[in-house]
XYZ file of C-alpha atoms in Angstrom:
446
model
C -26.992 18.040 -11.531
C -24.451 18.032 -14.012
C -24.072 14.473 -15.905
C -20.893 12.996 -16.815
C -20.339 10.147 -19.031
C -19.307 6.562 -18.014
C -15.682 7.192 -19.673
C -15.196 10.001 -17.276
C -15.939 8.090 -14.249
C -14.356 4.963 -15.270
C -11.111 7.736 -15.969
C -11.641 9.092 -12.749
C -11.886 5.482 -10.503
C -8.595 4.532 -12.315
C -6.757 7.721 -11.292
C -8.307 7.039 -7.801
C -6.141 3.486 -7.992
C -3.507 4.444 -9.731
C -3.362 7.820 -7.085
C -3.239 5.528 -3.998
C -0.549 3.080 -5.326
C 1.842 5.912 -5.980
C 1.266 7.800 -2.842
C 1.666 4.701 -0.842
C 5.030 4.349 -2.373
C 5.993 8.420 -3.037
C 5.514 9.248 0.788
C 8.187 6.899 1.713
C 10.274 6.947 -1.494
C 13.515 8.292 -0.037
C 13.477 6.164 3.203
C 12.524 3.161 0.936
C 16.245 4.351 -1.237
C 18.314 5.266 2.156
C 16.748 2.741 4.520
C 16.279 -0.248 1.995
C 18.752 0.150 -0.541
C 21.669 1.709 1.346
C 21.832 5.559 -0.543
C 22.764 8.531 1.347
C 20.546 11.418 1.657
C 21.821 13.357 -1.202
C 21.632 10.293 -3.512
C 18.313 9.398 -2.453
C 16.771 12.817 -3.168
C 17.945 12.763 -6.461
C 17.156 9.329 -7.387
C 13.295 10.717 -6.420
C 13.763 13.717 -8.201
C 14.697 12.355 -11.363
C 11.623 9.566 -11.088
C 9.287 12.399 -10.034
C 10.538 14.623 -12.534
C 10.387 12.018 -15.235
C 6.973 11.172 -14.384
C 6.036 14.931 -15.229
C 8.616 15.699 -18.267
C 7.275 12.526 -20.426
C 3.653 13.377 -20.246
C 4.177 15.894 -23.333
C 5.114 13.284 -25.271
C 3.400 10.265 -24.067
C 0.290 12.472 -24.132
C 1.302 13.482 -27.889
C 1.029 9.806 -28.610
C -2.166 9.143 -26.649
C -3.698 11.610 -28.967
C -2.534 9.151 -31.774
C -3.118 5.866 -31.129
C -6.150 6.246 -28.830
C -6.645 6.833 -24.962
C -7.941 3.574 -23.965
C -4.874 1.519 -25.711
C -2.883 4.216 -23.881
C -4.259 3.532 -20.341
C -3.607 -0.115 -20.710
C 0.034 0.345 -21.639
C 0.212 2.329 -18.792
C -1.328 0.117 -15.923
C 0.855 -2.972 -17.490
C 4.159 -1.278 -16.987
C 2.772 0.530 -13.372
C 1.941 -3.121 -12.528
C 5.399 -4.920 -13.596
C 7.221 -1.807 -12.168
C 5.894 -1.900 -8.700
C 6.323 -5.276 -8.633
C 10.221 -4.957 -9.775
C 10.158 -2.421 -6.627
C 9.182 -4.972 -4.392
C 11.310 -7.764 -5.583
C 14.405 -6.016 -5.847
C 15.131 -6.091 -2.306
C 13.923 -9.535 -1.954
C 17.083 -10.289 -4.764
C 19.588 -8.089 -2.882
C 18.900 -10.260 0.493
C 19.399 -13.687 -1.256
C 22.602 -11.989 -2.651
C 23.671 -11.562 1.149
C 24.134 -8.131 0.629
C 21.669 -7.138 3.381
C 19.468 -8.407 6.444
C 16.072 -6.777 6.441
C 13.594 -6.756 9.965
C 12.669 -4.324 12.008
C 15.811 -2.830 11.230
C 17.404 -3.085 8.316
C 21.462 -4.388 8.589
C 23.763 -3.595 5.485
C 26.428 -5.973 4.708
C 27.896 -4.470 1.616
C 25.055 -3.292 -0.304
C 26.307 0.315 -0.376
C 29.152 -0.291 -2.383
C 27.410 -2.489 -4.355
C 26.440 -1.909 -7.997
C 23.378 -4.531 -7.979
C 21.353 -1.764 -6.374
C 21.569 0.342 -9.236
C 18.992 -1.873 -10.377
C 16.559 0.177 -9.171
C 16.836 2.514 -12.399
C 15.571 -0.161 -15.036
C 12.590 -0.231 -12.345
C 12.358 3.363 -11.947
C 12.501 3.796 -15.903
C 9.227 1.651 -16.114
C 7.234 3.086 -13.717
C 7.983 6.432 -15.068
C 6.977 5.517 -18.366
C 3.858 3.973 -17.020
C 3.191 6.837 -15.120
C 3.888 9.427 -17.579
C 0.709 8.217 -19.440
C -1.959 8.256 -16.725
C -0.417 12.364 -16.026
C -1.390 13.407 -19.529
C -4.553 10.546 -20.693
C -6.438 10.939 -17.318
C -6.486 14.469 -17.188
C -6.661 14.861 -21.071
C -9.945 12.617 -20.562
C -11.510 14.814 -18.481
C -11.155 17.738 -21.151
C -12.727 15.519 -23.533
C -15.842 14.291 -21.627
C -16.710 17.765 -20.720
C -17.996 20.867 -22.137
C -16.701 24.219 -21.292
C -19.279 24.958 -19.083
C -18.802 21.998 -17.002
C -15.094 21.740 -17.295
C -14.282 23.436 -13.770
C -16.863 20.885 -12.199
C -15.024 18.008 -13.865
C -11.753 19.405 -12.728
C -12.745 19.557 -8.961
C -14.036 15.969 -9.030
C -10.915 14.590 -11.109
C -8.756 16.307 -8.087
C -11.030 15.314 -5.430
C -10.402 11.591 -6.596
C -6.599 12.282 -6.869
C -6.643 13.330 -3.376
C -9.102 10.651 -2.225
C -6.144 8.209 -3.574
C -3.667 10.216 -1.930
C -4.882 9.769 1.321
C -5.904 6.347 1.068
C -2.601 5.243 0.033
C -0.737 6.657 2.437
C -3.106 5.174 5.556
C -1.300 1.672 4.848
C 2.455 2.826 5.462
C 2.247 3.845 8.770
C 0.508 0.985 10.211
C 2.273 -1.356 8.391
C 6.369 0.708 9.771
C 4.891 0.063 13.027
C 4.418 -3.848 13.010
C 7.231 -4.753 10.542
C 9.905 -2.170 10.464
C 11.949 -1.107 7.747
C 10.326 -4.355 5.883
C 7.098 -2.199 5.222
C 8.930 -0.009 2.466
C 9.242 -3.414 0.809
C 5.558 -4.914 1.102
C 4.285 -1.393 0.174
C 5.212 -2.079 -3.506
C 3.025 -5.404 -3.827
C 0.271 -3.297 -2.569
C 0.598 -0.784 -4.929
C 1.194 -3.409 -7.934
C -1.934 -4.982 -7.080
C -3.829 -1.799 -7.166
C -2.390 -0.956 -10.608
C -3.648 -4.424 -11.517
C -7.122 -3.438 -10.490
C -7.365 -0.417 -12.692
C -6.269 -2.579 -15.944
C -8.990 -4.724 -15.298
C -11.262 -1.526 -14.984
C -9.997 0.074 -18.097
C -10.026 -3.334 -19.799
C -13.828 -3.929 -19.070
C -15.139 -0.598 -18.232
C -13.458 2.333 -20.560
C -14.598 3.205 -23.775
C -15.103 6.498 -25.263
C -17.157 8.253 -28.183
C -14.463 10.893 -28.304
C -11.856 9.719 -30.576
C -10.541 13.179 -32.187
C -6.968 13.013 -32.869
C -6.316 9.395 -33.497
C -4.494 8.045 -36.246
C -3.016 11.162 -36.757
C 0.424 10.942 -38.724
C 4.046 11.197 -36.670
C 4.408 14.476 -38.752
C 1.393 15.797 -37.321
C 1.872 14.632 -33.820
C 5.956 16.599 -33.793
C 4.066 19.877 -35.207
C 1.987 19.851 -32.298
C 4.700 19.336 -30.141
C 6.964 22.359 -31.726
C 3.827 24.249 -31.557
C 3.387 23.729 -27.580
C 7.027 23.913 -26.768
C 7.471 27.481 -28.496
C 4.139 29.176 -26.709
C 5.861 31.804 -24.326
C 2.851 32.403 -22.734
C 2.101 28.877 -21.227
C 6.047 28.126 -21.042
C 6.481 31.537 -18.427
C 3.405 30.555 -16.484
C 4.783 26.752 -15.987
C 7.942 28.481 -14.552
C 5.734 30.826 -12.405
C 3.837 27.875 -11.031
C 7.219 25.498 -10.380
C 7.651 27.787 -7.409
C 4.405 26.245 -5.740
C 5.608 23.056 -6.991
C 8.623 23.043 -5.254
C 7.484 23.563 -1.810
C 4.222 21.221 -2.114
C 6.786 18.252 -3.129
C 8.667 18.940 0.232
C 6.219 16.914 1.640
C 7.633 13.939 -0.105
C 11.393 15.235 -0.598
C 11.902 16.772 2.849
C 9.302 16.514 5.615
C 9.302 12.024 6.359
C 13.215 12.847 7.212
C 12.904 15.666 8.715
C 9.973 14.772 11.339
C 11.985 11.425 11.913
C 14.770 13.084 12.994
C 13.192 16.170 14.835
C 10.592 14.878 16.355
C 11.718 11.365 16.934
C 11.449 7.413 15.108
C 7.762 7.811 16.366
C 6.794 10.382 14.251
C 4.375 9.171 11.385
C 5.520 11.284 8.207
C 2.523 9.101 6.308
C -0.532 10.221 8.907
C 0.925 13.890 8.749
C 1.537 14.176 4.705
C -2.333 12.878 4.651
C -3.383 16.201 6.344
C -3.050 17.448 2.369
C -5.487 15.156 0.867
C -7.472 15.440 3.534
C -7.933 19.075 3.269
C -8.320 19.406 -0.390
C -11.101 16.633 -0.625
C -13.111 18.625 1.871
C -12.755 21.783 0.247
C -11.603 21.807 -3.263
C -15.231 21.350 -4.864
C -16.456 24.317 -2.433
C -13.386 26.942 -2.877
C -14.047 26.355 -6.836
C -17.279 26.981 -6.762
C -16.385 30.031 -4.841
C -14.102 30.980 -7.289
C -16.133 29.659 -10.570
C -16.722 33.643 -11.741
C -13.184 34.238 -10.952
C -11.001 34.101 -13.728
C -8.448 30.834 -13.197
C -5.100 32.925 -12.564
C -7.107 34.815 -9.878
C -8.171 31.950 -8.256
C -4.385 30.919 -8.646
C -3.176 33.909 -7.494
C -4.684 33.478 -3.966
C -3.158 30.179 -3.515
C 0.239 31.186 -4.558
C 0.165 33.769 -1.678
C -0.896 30.686 0.942
C 2.015 28.927 -0.063
C 5.092 30.724 1.644
C 2.745 31.391 4.363
C 2.748 27.216 4.621
C 6.545 26.916 4.682
C 7.130 29.750 7.408
C 4.519 27.291 9.256
C 6.575 24.433 9.069
C 9.465 26.482 10.163
C 8.009 27.485 13.527
C 7.997 24.152 15.266
C 11.201 24.883 17.258
C 9.473 27.841 18.825
C 7.462 25.687 20.914
C 8.607 23.482 24.349
C 6.799 21.103 25.049
C 4.167 18.705 23.305
C 1.021 20.550 21.876
C -2.523 18.854 21.868
C -0.253 15.445 23.030
C 2.088 15.985 20.056
C 5.686 17.358 19.344
C 5.639 20.843 18.134
C 7.476 20.086 14.917
C 4.346 17.573 14.068
C 2.043 20.604 14.859
C 3.327 22.776 13.057
C 3.744 20.762 10.474
C 0.201 19.517 10.492
C -0.769 23.317 10.356
C 1.818 24.251 7.468
C 0.459 20.996 4.994
C -3.169 22.358 5.734
C -2.758 25.907 4.710
C -0.678 24.230 1.921
C -3.682 22.168 0.795
C -5.900 25.065 0.390
C -3.366 27.042 -1.703
C -3.526 23.631 -3.720
C -7.271 24.078 -4.209
C -7.268 27.315 -5.352
C -4.235 26.787 -8.130
C -4.371 23.168 -9.189
C -8.217 22.582 -10.758
C -8.025 25.851 -12.247
C -4.748 25.482 -13.700
C -5.454 22.242 -15.648
C -8.810 23.904 -16.755
C -6.768 26.874 -18.088
C -4.399 24.449 -19.766
C -7.505 22.386 -21.112
C -9.034 25.586 -22.749
C -5.541 26.382 -24.640
C -6.020 22.833 -26.303
C -7.161 22.337 -30.141
C -9.430 19.561 -30.578
C -7.590 16.073 -30.664
C -4.090 17.769 -28.588
C -5.774 17.560 -25.600
C -3.144 14.867 -24.552
C -0.498 16.617 -25.649
C -1.410 19.931 -23.796
C -2.228 18.442 -20.491
C 0.663 16.673 -20.829
C 2.659 20.065 -21.315
C 1.161 21.407 -18.443
C 3.103 19.025 -15.983
C 6.449 20.160 -17.080
C 6.519 22.736 -13.883
C 6.451 19.287 -11.516
C 9.123 17.886 -13.669
C 11.208 21.193 -13.033
C 9.959 21.464 -9.325
C 11.052 17.502 -8.611
C 14.691 17.912 -10.179
C 15.199 20.955 -8.641
C 13.276 20.767 -5.023
C 14.644 17.025 -4.401
C 18.125 18.053 -5.447
C 17.731 21.201 -2.932
C 16.124 18.859 -0.621
C 19.244 16.878 -0.441
C 21.585 19.519 0.150
C 19.676 20.838 2.805
C 18.781 17.924 4.758
C 23.015 17.556 4.823
C 23.862 21.146 6.013
C 20.752 21.832 8.365
C 19.332 18.112 9.300
C 21.848 15.518 8.473
C 21.220 11.706 9.345
C 21.651 11.069 13.217
C 23.391 7.352 12.029
C 26.541 9.288 11.076
C 27.256 10.760 14.368
C 28.626 9.075 17.444
C 26.768 11.531 19.942
C 23.554 12.933 20.536
C 25.020 15.877 21.727
C 27.009 16.428 18.530
C 24.436 16.130 15.989
C 21.869 18.119 18.097
C 24.406 21.025 17.694
C 24.587 20.632 13.997
C 20.925 19.904 13.370
C 20.335 23.244 15.846
C 19.219 25.183 12.902
C 17.249 22.753 10.855
C 14.168 24.827 10.541
C 16.375 27.152 8.130
C 15.195 24.215 5.751
C 11.919 26.096 5.226
C 13.153 29.465 4.855
C 14.520 28.919 1.854
C 10.999 27.563 0.637
C 9.562 30.260 1.827
C 11.421 32.408 0.250
C 10.864 30.851 -3.187
C 7.061 30.521 -2.579
C 7.107 34.380 -1.951
C 8.836 35.302 -5.066
C 6.705 33.119 -7.062
C 3.334 34.694 -5.675
C 4.900 37.822 -6.831
C 5.881 36.662 -10.410
C 2.136 35.117 -11.056
C 0.371 38.775 -10.106
C 3.044 40.387 -12.554
C 2.241 37.453 -15.210
C -1.516 38.351 -14.995
C -1.223 42.108 -15.431
C 0.751 41.665 -18.108
C -1.047 38.887 -19.879
C -4.373 41.044 -19.479
C -2.755 44.032 -21.000
C -1.443 42.172 -23.850
C 2.397 42.248 -23.328
């Protein structure tokens, strides 16, 4: 039985709380921006993409800074900022309502908010969340690297990834029941839930996180910048990041496209939170099994299996329109979305833990935060491009029904809504083929 340090388990517990907070918000972020703050599909997708992208772009810098100041200080800073940021997300609608720009209830009624610059207060709130979250992205995964050996690292990252997905699952569980009870106001209340979780994580780190591994602390800023320069010029790692971006572009559609798609196509009673929870549920069950199954295989081999599953998942998501009538008592759009997300989750089990292990093994001692932060660059690209593409595709193939005078007119324009998923099938297929070429090229030394 592999034994891990208290710092390992404390870091993973704080990751559980942070992921619960994040996914409770992120599953409805585009709905929050549209239904609560009045942004249209393209605006909401752009803001969401920049928010998610920032969380994945800054970790290489915050990770390098965390290597310098120490992980405990950096995590305390992170959870302080996250607590403030989520409180800000919850208080912003309260302030807008008090200004007479919107009336919240089971259904939101805008009274001038769409043209008011006050809703742009979302920007500083998002900035606080991005900075706080970017520390977490690099530090917790780097803590796993520091608290494990090369022999226990794959196991350590499978535990880490299981905790991530337990948090993702439980966080989303609160959204749909709250939405059923209070309607659109759920998008406001859930922010206070997330702020509370981050405050609990802050206390957990303050009292229990003490690591004996302090390599890299106290380095000069010149050393920090030298490390950044070295990792930015590593062409082999940059190319892998670009290839894996295709996988994450599809995975991010669970938040960028799926919530609006299922509500518009399957009806207002659709529950995107529960549908999205298929992903972490499957990951929690299978990630350790698959990691053990592929333990003797190279990281790139395991990743290649997942990369060929991901375009299949998008193709399944597109097939809901092929069926008429309910399946197992559910709308066919919902059923095929669940099936596609389940396949996507299996792909994630093959890819993500081994990807982080691969990057951690490239990191010199004392630079784990930098390298693990750099490894998240794929999700920066996937967020900015994927969310931006989502807004364009939703507008083109599955527009907001509220913009139409009749249901018939909307149905005519949304007849090919499933084409959205064909775009992502193509992106996934190209990425999978690219990874095979990459693996063969790097094996031959090219």
